[in-house]
Amino acid sequence: MKSSTVRTYTTVHTWTGLIAGFGLFIAFFAGALTVFHHDIATWQSPPWRMTADADVTPDQLAQRLLQAHPDARKDFGIVLAPPGVARPPYAYWPEGGEERFATASAIDQPTEDATRGNLADFVYALHDSLGFPTVGMYFMGIVSILYGLALFSGLIIHLPHLVRDLFAMRSGKNLKRLWQDAHNVIGVLSLPFHLIFAMTGALLCLFAITFATLNVVAFDGKLFDAFGKAIATAPVIAPSGEAAPMLTLDELMQRARVQALKQGVTSFEPDYVHFSNYGDRKAVVEVRGLSQHTLGTYGTVAMNAVDGSVLETHVGKAQNTNGITNSAMYSLHFGSFGGRTVQWLYFVLGLMGAFLFYSGNLLWIESRRKRRMEDQPMKTRIMASATVGVCIGSCLGIAASFGATMLADVYGADAGLWQRVACYGFVIASAIYAWFRPLPRATRDLLWLNAVLYVALGAIDLVRNLQVWTQPWTPQASAVLGVDLTGIAMGIGFAFLARASWRRATQGDPNSVWSLDATTAPAT
Amino acid sequence: MISRCLAGVLLGIPLAACTLALALHWMPNRGQDWLIPVLILFFPLWTTVMIASYMFRSGLRAWVVLGSSNIAVFALLWLSRHLAG
């Protein structure tokens, strides 16, 4: 390849990486945790610590909803808590063109934000929109597109030396080369995984805009109709006008499970139920469930809600190409297709992805380093402060939101508010700290603070649940234990990073923004 | 560089969109059974056009080639819809 071509793509790679890097770091770090969404939900509301409304059954919720909002019978859904989580189910229904959500006791004051206060959903919101609905989501969609460009251009640059350099880890005196090698090997080895994320990430975030654009540009306005048909999983049946008693939700879910298991899946765990024309003889119920060990993780069974006769099945081998692709897109993105093994794989790959963006910034800084001068250029100093403040700061922010959730639970405060205050507060404080304090010291301090916070949170929660560890073991107990131990392990990891960066500051090459000597020595 | 970048970003959208629409149009049942897998290809296709546009010798060339590809694909799509039925 011509050297000018390589130069062009290096420029593309550098700029897309720099612009999107911070967003991607947060998306990957929070995303690695989001893989364990259910476990974090269990950590927050384990069955031995009941939250309000947690004992309301989905049937009772449906009754209360229809008493308070009779019009909702035409179209409403019930979102079930993950199995074993002491969290109330909540209802969803459209009213005046807007979405409404409420749990049983708040049925008269529905909200537009279904999951306020749920830590797992907050971490997820950080992952997909930095916690800012709509605006943040579009922002992350653009970040995903830049990420795709960075991937392609990185591959083009790296392609000529792919085989020769792939497993080279030159850990000699030249620290930059070691970082470069690590950046390359992680980038190339996890490439399939990154391709999936760049593609599905852009799609999930920018779906509405993309769809509207395609509809106008290339589909003559007919895309909405075609798409509706492609994703429909329940027949549209007009109400008969005759009232009839509905089967209970337990019964309907049981029938859906039986029907699903006939399609070759090994499990079917209902997580959402949707009714059309509840109370009518021709009412349709749609049960959505999660299956393990299949790429088509989400499947649905549509039934008549009066007699439970199956109308349509979209599970396992009964899925069509559209359904299986739709479902596979989610399971490939969230790593929900292969049980615990795949979850851990995604977790590790997610953290490695975060490293990829951190190391990318570091390489940019290092390659602009003036080896013979003590004074380093201002732009590298700015970039280095931002990298430390935002990246290490967002790890702190996430830990802080875990801590705030725990405190809010103990003091009965509004968890949703305190999660946000703690998370953004820590990120902003870190960024300010990294700006004003000499950078090597700021790096060390923030990494140590991370180490202390992660270990402390894990340890405090272990002590808090002390009586549970002596009881007979349940899957929920091991999920909570898993979250605590992972937190402690991450804390130990941060401690290692803190030590390494301090070693760099005191013993490494002196002419660098990372070196203590350069920043303390008077300029000559 | 900026000109080639813009050509790829702006002309890549209709080019990718019309290519997919064309592919669907020629599939059995107007591609209804393959709608979602084909739509998913939009972002990879757009990204490929954006990346490939840096291969052009100049910005002008990028605009001309991508512009005429757009016209060609759009014309083909229009003809398939209105003549082939």
XYZ file of N, CA and C in Angstrom, chain A residues 96-307:
636
model
N -53.103 9.351 25.361
C -52.983 10.633 24.656
C -51.695 10.734 23.861
N -51.290 9.621 23.242
C -50.096 9.632 22.409
C -48.788 9.584 23.189
N -48.867 9.435 24.529
C -47.627 9.360 25.307
C -47.553 8.047 26.055
N -46.327 7.665 26.409
C -46.149 6.424 27.140
C -46.298 6.674 28.630
N -46.986 5.759 29.314
C -47.171 5.881 30.755
C -46.654 4.625 31.432
N -45.982 4.809 32.566
C -45.489 3.676 33.339
C -45.905 3.852 34.791
N -46.246 2.754 35.448
C -46.533 2.860 36.879
C -46.512 1.494 37.540
N -46.096 1.471 38.799
C -46.251 0.263 39.599
C -47.613 0.362 40.293
N -48.014 -0.727 40.998
C -49.381 -0.798 41.513
C -49.741 0.370 42.421
N -48.864 0.730 43.374
C -49.265 1.766 44.335
C -49.192 3.161 43.710
N -48.501 3.304 42.585
C -48.383 4.625 41.960
C -49.238 4.714 40.710
N -50.264 3.846 40.625
C -51.023 3.748 39.379
C -51.727 5.065 39.031
N -51.994 5.897 40.073
C -52.643 7.187 39.808
C -51.653 8.288 39.435
N -50.373 8.032 39.690
C -49.353 9.021 39.290
C -48.330 8.376 38.363
N -48.761 8.008 37.154
C -47.812 7.353 36.251
C -46.687 8.302 35.834
N -45.554 7.745 35.462
C -44.406 8.551 35.037
C -44.082 8.226 33.589
N -43.175 9.021 33.020
C -42.707 8.700 31.670
C -41.361 8.006 31.716
N -40.836 7.812 32.914
C -39.555 7.141 33.082
C -39.811 5.894 33.925
N -39.763 4.740 33.268
C -40.215 3.521 33.934
C -39.289 3.070 35.039
N -38.018 3.349 34.901
C -37.062 2.613 35.712
C -36.230 3.509 36.612
N -36.805 4.636 37.000
C -36.080 5.568 37.851
C -35.688 4.898 39.166
N -34.420 5.082 39.540
C -33.977 4.527 40.814
C -33.400 3.134 40.708
N -33.600 2.481 39.558
C -32.999 1.159 39.393
C -31.564 1.319 38.926
N -30.659 0.847 39.755
C -29.239 1.028 39.474
C -28.840 0.388 38.145
N -29.321 -0.844 37.914
C -28.938 -1.549 36.685
C -29.368 -0.747 35.465
N -30.548 -0.114 35.555
C -31.024 0.673 34.420
C -30.255 1.986 34.293
N -29.795 2.517 35.422
C -28.990 3.735 35.352
C -27.650 3.443 34.671
N -27.022 2.324 35.049
C -25.753 1.949 34.411
C -25.994 1.720 32.918
N -27.133 1.109 32.613
C -27.463 0.896 31.203
C -27.651 2.231 30.475
N -28.314 3.178 31.151
C -28.525 4.487 30.526
C -27.182 5.201 30.295
N -26.247 5.038 31.233
C -24.908 5.617 31.018
C -24.284 4.991 29.776
N -24.475 3.696 29.648
C -23.898 2.953 28.522
C -24.469 3.422 27.184
N -25.770 3.623 27.113
C -26.336 3.900 25.779
C -26.579 5.380 25.513
N -26.549 6.229 26.555
C -26.843 7.645 26.293
C -26.155 8.566 27.285
N -25.141 8.090 27.992
C -24.474 8.852 29.055
C -25.486 9.323 30.102
N -26.659 8.701 30.124
C -27.675 9.051 31.109
C -28.596 10.179 30.681
N -28.428 10.695 29.446
C -29.306 11.764 28.962
C -30.210 11.218 27.868
N -31.514 11.083 28.153
C -32.408 10.493 27.155
C -32.401 11.288 25.852
N -32.662 10.654 24.776
C -32.742 11.208 23.418
C -31.451 11.898 22.958
N -31.109 13.055 23.547
C -29.906 13.766 23.083
C -28.675 12.861 23.230
N -28.540 12.275 24.411
C -27.399 11.411 24.676
C -27.388 10.207 23.762
N -28.571 9.723 23.471
C -28.678 8.542 22.625
C -28.221 8.862 21.198
N -28.655 10.003 20.676
C -28.199 10.392 19.335
C -26.692 10.611 19.337
N -26.215 11.228 20.407
C -24.781 11.461 20.522
C -24.029 10.132 20.462
N -24.511 9.155 21.227
C -23.835 7.858 21.233
C -23.972 7.152 19.882
N -25.063 7.424 19.164
C -25.210 6.856 17.823
C -24.141 7.391 16.888
N -23.892 8.704 16.977
C -22.841 9.300 16.144
C -21.479 8.746 16.561
N -21.302 8.604 17.868
C -20.068 7.997 18.376
C -19.885 6.596 17.778
N -20.976 5.844 17.666
C -20.883 4.489 17.099
C -20.452 4.514 15.637
N -20.941 5.511 14.900
C -20.547 5.605 13.491
C -19.058 5.928 13.388
N -18.607 6.878 14.216
C -17.181 7.225 14.214
C -16.343 6.009 14.611
N -16.895 5.234 15.518
C -16.237 4.008 15.982
C -16.067 3.029 14.819
N -17.104 2.892 13.995
C -16.998 2.036 12.811
C -15.911 2.535 11.869
N -15.860 3.863 11.681
C -14.818 4.427 10.807
C -13.426 4.187 11.392
N -13.304 4.349 12.709
C -12.011 4.120 13.357
C -11.582 2.664 13.196
N -12.550 1.759 13.296
C -12.243 0.329 13.149
C -11.737 0.011 11.753
N -12.489 0.476 10.742
C -12.109 0.190 9.358
C -10.739 0.778 9.041
N -10.553 2.061 9.440
C -9.280 2.698 9.088
C -8.134 2.059 9.866
N -8.378 1.682 11.108
C -7.343 1.008 11.894
C -6.942 -0.298 11.241
N -7.929 -0.994 10.733
C -7.656 -2.277 10.086
C -6.828 -2.078 8.813
N -7.172 -1.024 8.061
C -6.417 -0.761 6.826
C -4.961 -0.430 7.144
N -4.737 0.358 8.204
C -3.364 0.710 8.560
C -2.604 -0.539 8.996
N -3.309 -1.377 9.753
C -2.642 -2.488 10.391
C -2.501 -3.687 9.466
N -3.353 -3.730 8.443
C -3.423 -4.901 7.571
C -2.076 -5.351 6.981
N -1.273 -4.411 6.455
C -0.013 -4.842 5.827
C 0.912 -5.601 6.779
N 0.851 -5.289 8.072
C 1.764 -5.971 9.003
C 1.031 -6.944 9.902
N -0.193 -7.269 9.504
C -1.064 -8.004 10.413
C -0.401 -9.260 10.965
N 0.053 -10.120 10.068
C 0.570 -11.411 10.503
C 1.877 -11.229 11.272
N 2.728 -10.359 10.744
C 4.048 -10.211 11.352
C 3.955 -9.661 12.779
N 3.073 -8.667 12.961
C 3.090 -7.943 14.229
C 2.052 -8.388 15.249
N 1.153 -9.277 14.816
C -0.024 -9.488 15.660
C 0.345 -9.871 17.090
N 1.217 -10.850 17.220
C 1.510 -11.306 18.579
C 2.803 -10.715 19.120
N 3.309 -9.699 18.418
C 4.516 -9.065 18.920
C 4.151 -8.207 20.120
N 4.789 -8.464 21.254
C 4.639 -7.580 22.408
C 6.046 -7.181 22.797
N 6.458 -6.051 22.230
C 7.843 -5.670 22.448
C 7.962 -4.906 23.754
N 8.237 -5.628 24.821
C 8.242 -4.994 26.139
C 9.648 -4.558 26.521
N 10.283 -3.835 25.646
C 11.631 -3.363 25.947
C 11.591 -2.024 26.655
N 12.588 -1.195 26.371
C 12.653 0.111 27.023
C 11.593 1.055 26.478
N 11.232 0.815 25.234
C 10.297 1.736 24.589
C 8.866 1.411 25.007
N 8.398 2.162 25.981
C 7.090 1.884 26.556
C 5.978 2.136 25.550
N 6.207 3.135 24.683
C 5.174 3.477 23.718
C 4.907 2.304 22.789
N 6.003 1.583 22.414
C 5.816 0.476 21.490
C 5.007 -0.643 22.142
N 5.228 -0.842 23.430
C 4.456 -1.863 24.146
C 2.962 -1.504 24.138
N 2.670 -0.218 24.380
C 1.272 0.220 24.363
C 0.680 0.057 22.971
N 1.511 0.402 21.959
C 1.048 0.276 20.576
C 0.725 -1.185 20.258
N 1.606 -2.086 20.673
C 1.396 -3.511 20.405
C 0.126 -4.004 21.103
N -0.037 -3.566 22.352
C -1.223 -3.991 23.110
C -2.489 -3.458 22.447
N -2.433 -2.207 22.028
C -3.580 -1.572 21.349
C -3.928 -2.367 20.079
N -2.904 -2.719 19.293
C -3.150 -3.433 18.042
C -3.698 -4.830 18.274
N -3.076 -5.563 19.198
C -3.480 -6.956 19.363
C -4.909 -7.028 19.904
N -5.258 -6.124 20.830
C -6.625 -6.133 21.365
C -7.606 -5.716 20.281
N -7.214 -4.694 19.519
C -8.094 -4.232 18.443
C -8.380 -5.325 17.428
N -7.334 -6.046 17.015
C -7.525 -7.041 15.955
C -8.217 -8.295 16.479
N -7.784 -8.770 17.658
C -8.360 -10.019 18.153
C -9.835 -9.871 18.508
N -10.221 -8.685 18.992
C -11.640 -8.549 19.331
C -12.411 -7.867 18.208
N -11.842 -7.883 17.010
C -12.480 -7.194 15.883
C -13.926 -7.639 15.606
N -14.197 -8.954 15.564
C -15.589 -9.357 15.275
C -16.571 -8.755 16.274
N -16.148 -8.760 17.533
C -16.938 -8.203 18.621
C -17.144 -6.692 18.410
N -16.071 -6.003 18.014
C -16.196 -4.560 17.782
C -17.070 -4.253 16.572
N -16.968 -5.094 15.544
C -17.817 -4.875 14.368
C -19.286 -4.986 14.758
N -19.599 -5.972 15.579
C -20.982 -6.142 16.048
C -21.452 -4.889 16.779
N -20.603 -4.369 17.679
C -21.021 -3.221 18.484
C -21.178 -1.952 17.659
N -20.230 -1.730 16.745
C -20.309 -0.512 15.948
C -21.609 -0.533 15.148
N -21.920 -1.716 14.614
C -23.092 -1.850 13.751
C -24.390 -1.782 14.558
N -24.505 -2.629 15.572
C -25.756 -2.643 16.341
C -25.879 -1.383 17.196
N -24.754 -0.854 17.662
C -24.803 0.364 18.482
C -25.411 1.513 17.700
N -24.914 1.706 16.476
C -25.446 2.787 15.644
C -26.929 2.564 15.387
N -27.279 1.319 15.126
C -28.663 0.993 14.798
C -29.597 1.208 15.987
N -29.175 0.743 17.163
C -30.031 0.856 18.344
C -30.214 2.320 18.740
N -29.156 3.127 18.595
C -29.249 4.533 19.025
C -29.942 5.418 17.994
N -29.690 5.139 16.717
C -30.187 6.051 15.688
C -31.365 5.464 14.921
N -31.991 4.459 15.519
C -33.032 3.737 14.789
C -34.083 4.667 14.187
N -34.652 5.549 15.023
C -35.769 6.380 14.559
C -35.359 7.273 13.388
N -34.209 7.933 13.511
C -33.757 8.839 12.448
C -33.431 8.065 11.177
N -32.682 6.977 11.332
C -32.289 6.178 10.173
C -33.511 5.696 9.426
N -34.461 5.212 10.218
C -35.660 4.646 9.641
C -36.426 5.697 8.838
N -36.576 6.881 9.421
C -37.294 7.950 8.736
C -36.551 8.366 7.469
N -35.213 8.410 7.551
C -34.417 8.786 6.383
C -34.584 7.763 5.265
N -34.406 6.488 5.598
C -34.530 5.445 4.573
C -35.915 5.479 3.948
N -36.903 5.711 4.777
C -38.288 5.731 4.302
C -38.475 6.776 3.201
N -37.890 7.956 3.428
C -38.047 9.036 2.455
C -37.120 8.847 1.255
N -35.837 8.546 1.542
C -34.831 8.526 0.487
C -35.047 7.364 -0.487
N -35.308 6.184 0.044
C -35.240 5.024 -0.852
C -36.502 4.166 -0.896
N -37.466 4.416 -0.001
C -38.575 3.468 0.046
C -39.928 4.068 -0.310
N -39.900 5.285 -0.852
C -41.145 5.806 -1.377
C -42.228 5.912 -0.302
N -41.810 6.059 0.951
C -42.780 6.169 2.040
C -43.462 4.873 2.441
N -42.957 3.746 1.923
C -43.655 2.479 2.209
C -42.960 1.628 3.256
N -41.879 2.193 3.840
C -41.084 1.371 4.752
C -41.819 1.072 6.056
N -42.564 2.051 6.579
C -43.243 1.862 7.862
C -44.175 0.669 7.820
N -44.923 0.604 6.734
C -45.876 -0.476 6.561
C -45.167 -1.824 6.486
N -44.124 -1.876 5.638
C -43.387 -3.124 5.446
C -42.727 -3.547 6.752
N -42.182 -2.559 7.478
C -41.492 -2.871 8.722
C -42.475 -3.396 9.768
N -43.630 -2.761 9.853
C -44.663 -3.213 10.773
C -45.004 -4.682 10.548
N -45.139 -5.047 9.270
C -45.447 -6.448 8.939
C -44.286 -7.363 9.303
N -43.055 -6.869 9.081
C -41.885 -7.717 9.314
C -41.680 -8.032 10.788
N -42.027 -7.078 11.670
C -41.757 -7.353 13.084
C -43.009 -7.762 13.863
N -44.161 -7.780 13.208
C -45.396 -8.130 13.921
C -45.302 -9.554 14.463
N -45.667 -9.721 15.736
C -45.612 -11.066 16.305
C -46.980 -11.498 16.821
N -47.981 -10.639 16.653
C -49.333 -11.027 17.072
C -50.319 -10.562 16.008
N -51.345 -11.328 15.754
C -52.333 -10.911 14.767
C -53.156 -9.741 15.311
N -53.637 -8.876 14.417
C -54.531 -7.792 14.848
C -55.960 -8.314 14.725
N -56.658 -8.437 15.853
C -58.016 -8.982 15.835
C -58.966 -7.959 16.441
N -60.012 -7.616 15.712
C -60.970 -6.625 16.207
C -61.742 -7.199 17.394
N -62.084 -6.351 18.400
C -62.849 -6.851 19.545
C -64.256 -7.271 19.113
N -64.808 -8.285 19.816
C -66.150 -8.761 19.442
C -67.231 -7.932 20.107
N -66.885 -7.220 21.192
C -67.879 -6.465 21.940
C -68.523 -7.300 23.031
N -68.236 -8.572 23.071
C -68.780 -9.472 24.099
C -67.765 -9.636 25.215
N -68.168 -9.417 26.432
C -67.233 -9.576 27.547
C -67.005 -11.052 27.849
N -65.799 -11.361 28.321
C -65.489 -12.740 28.696
C -64.387 -12.720 29.742
N -64.366 -13.713 30.651
C -63.309 -13.727 31.670
C -61.962 -14.117 31.063
N -60.884 -13.468 31.537
C -59.540 -13.760 31.039
C -58.917 -14.877 31.875
N -58.054 -15.648 31.251
C -57.255 -16.595 32.032
C -56.290 -15.795 32.900
N -55.823 -16.385 33.992
C -54.868 -15.650 34.828
C -53.539 -15.557 34.092
N -52.727 -14.567 34.489
C -51.440 -14.384 33.834
C -50.529 -15.588 34.051
N -50.608 -16.155 35.262
C -49.792 -17.345 35.525
C -50.124 -18.457 34.544
N -51.417 -18.653 34.343
C -51.878 -19.706 33.436
C -51.403 -19.411 31.998
N -51.568 -18.137 31.577
C -51.177 -17.767 30.217
C -49.670 -17.940 30.008
N -48.898 -17.537 31.019
C -47.446 -17.656 30.886
C -47.030 -19.124 30.839
N -47.738 -19.926 31.623
C -47.451 -21.363 31.635
C -47.721 -21.963 30.245
N -48.845 -21.586 29.653
C -49.172 -22.096 28.312
C -48.156 -21.626 27.286
N -47.744 -20.363 27.418
C -46.741 -19.835 26.479
C -45.450 -20.631 26.610
N -45.083 -20.958 27.838
C -43.847 -21.695 28.055
C -43.929 -23.073 27.404
N -45.038 -23.738 27.603
C -45.219 -25.072 27.007
C -45.091 -24.984 25.476
N -45.766 -23.986 24.916
C -45.737 -23.822 23.463
C -44.312 -23.509 22.980
N -43.599 -22.645 23.744
C -42.244 -22.251 23.341
C -41.301 -23.452 23.370
N -41.402 -24.246 24.431
C -40.468 -25.363 24.579
C -40.648 -26.403 23.472
N -41.828 -26.414 22.853
C -42.038 -27.326 21.716
C -41.184 -26.914 20.517
N -40.682 -25.646 20.505
C -39.947 -25.156 19.331
C -38.448 -25.375 19.454
N -38.038 -26.207 20.382
C -36.629 -26.576 20.430
C -35.754 -25.727 21.330
N -36.327 -24.713 22.019
C -35.497 -23.945 22.940
C -35.445 -24.676 24.286
N -34.366 -24.413 25.057
C -34.220 -25.139 26.318
C -34.889 -24.420 27.479
N -35.174 -23.126 27.310
C -35.837 -22.387 28.396
C -36.658 -21.252 27.802
N -37.614 -20.766 28.568
C -38.441 -19.634 28.133
C -38.903 -18.916 29.387
N -38.276 -17.778 29.671
C -38.544 -17.041 30.905
C -39.300 -15.763 30.562
N -40.651 -15.722 30.769
C -41.406 -14.532 30.381
C -40.892 -13.274 31.082
N -40.732 -12.180 30.324
C -40.321 -10.922 30.946
C -41.266 -9.767 30.593
N -42.207 -10.007 29.679
C -43.129 -8.937 29.285
C -44.391 -9.574 28.722
N -45.545 -9.034 29.134
C -46.822 -9.546 28.638
C -47.617 -8.368 28.095
N -48.197 -8.546 26.922
C -48.956 -7.448 26.322
C -50.388 -7.895 25.989
N -51.372 -7.070 26.347
C -52.775 -7.382 26.060
C -53.366 -6.414 25.040
N -54.194 -6.938 24.137
C -55.047 -6.073 23.322
C -56.492 -6.450 23.632
N -57.318 -5.450 23.884
C -58.752 -5.637 24.164
C -59.016 -6.563 25.345
N -58.335 -6.291 26.437
C -58.502 -7.070 27.661
C -59.982 -7.101 28.064
N -60.460 -8.301 28.442
C -61.848 -8.417 28.886
C -62.807 -8.777 27.772
N -62.333 -8.740 26.536
C -63.189 -9.069 25.396
C -63.011 -10.551 25.037
N -64.019 -11.139 24.407
C -63.930 -12.552 24.033
C -62.790 -12.799 23.047
N -62.453 -11.759 22.274
C -61.376 -11.925 21.299
C -60.068 -11.246 21.729
N -59.887 -11.091 23.034
C -58.660 -10.454 23.532
C -57.432 -11.259 23.126
N -56.357 -10.542 22.741
C -55.109 -11.206 22.369
C -54.054 -10.898 23.416
N -53.352 -11.924 23.856
C -52.246 -11.715 24.780
C -50.972 -12.193 24.102
N -49.913 -11.427 24.341
C -48.634 -11.767 23.743
C -47.633 -11.908 24.881
N -47.016 -13.052 24.992
C -46.042 -13.262 26.067
C -44.651 -13.267 25.459
N -43.799 -12.336 25.912
C -42.424 -12.339 25.414
C -41.538 -13.020 26.449
N -40.622 -13.829 25.983
C -39.754 -14.535 26.923
C -38.332 -14.617 26.431
N -37.455 -14.895 27.377
C -36.025 -15.022 27.080
C -35.641 -16.489 27.065
N -34.946 -16.888 26.019
C -34.449 -18.259 25.957
C -32.931 -18.216 26.036
N -32.362 -19.192 26.692
C -30.903 -19.257 26.794
C -30.340 -20.151 25.701
N -29.052 -19.990 25.448
C -28.315 -20.837 24.498
C -28.918 -20.826 23.100
N -29.365 -19.664 22.671
C -29.826 -19.502 21.301
C -29.589 -18.048 20.898
N -29.306 -17.804 19.624
C -29.114 -16.427 19.193
C -30.424 -15.664 19.176
N -31.529 -16.387 18.967
C -32.845 -15.747 19.023
C -33.305 -15.696 20.459
N -32.643 -14.841 21.259
C -32.895 -14.826 22.703
C -34.348 -14.494 23.032
N -34.869 -13.461 22.353
C -36.243 -13.047 22.632
C -37.208 -13.742 21.691
N -38.246 -14.336 22.260
C -39.280 -14.946 21.439
C -40.633 -14.567 21.988
N -41.675 -14.708 21.166
C -43.012 -14.379 21.650
C -44.004 -15.474 21.262
N -45.013 -15.608 22.117
C -46.131 -16.495 21.812
C -47.400 -15.653 21.955
N -48.215 -15.618 20.889
C -49.472 -14.863 20.953
C -50.625 -15.852 21.127
N -51.548 -15.528 22.051
C -52.661 -16.448 22.338
C -53.960 -15.673 22.477
N -55.052 -16.407 22.381
C -56.333 -15.849 22.774
C -56.358 -15.846 24.299
N -56.689 -14.705 24.909
C -56.572 -14.589 26.364
C -57.730 -15.241 27.102
N -58.780 -15.674 26.377
C -59.933 -16.308 27.026
C -59.725 -17.810 27.156
N -59.320 -18.456 26.050
C -59.154 -19.909 26.122
C -57.693 -20.356 26.009
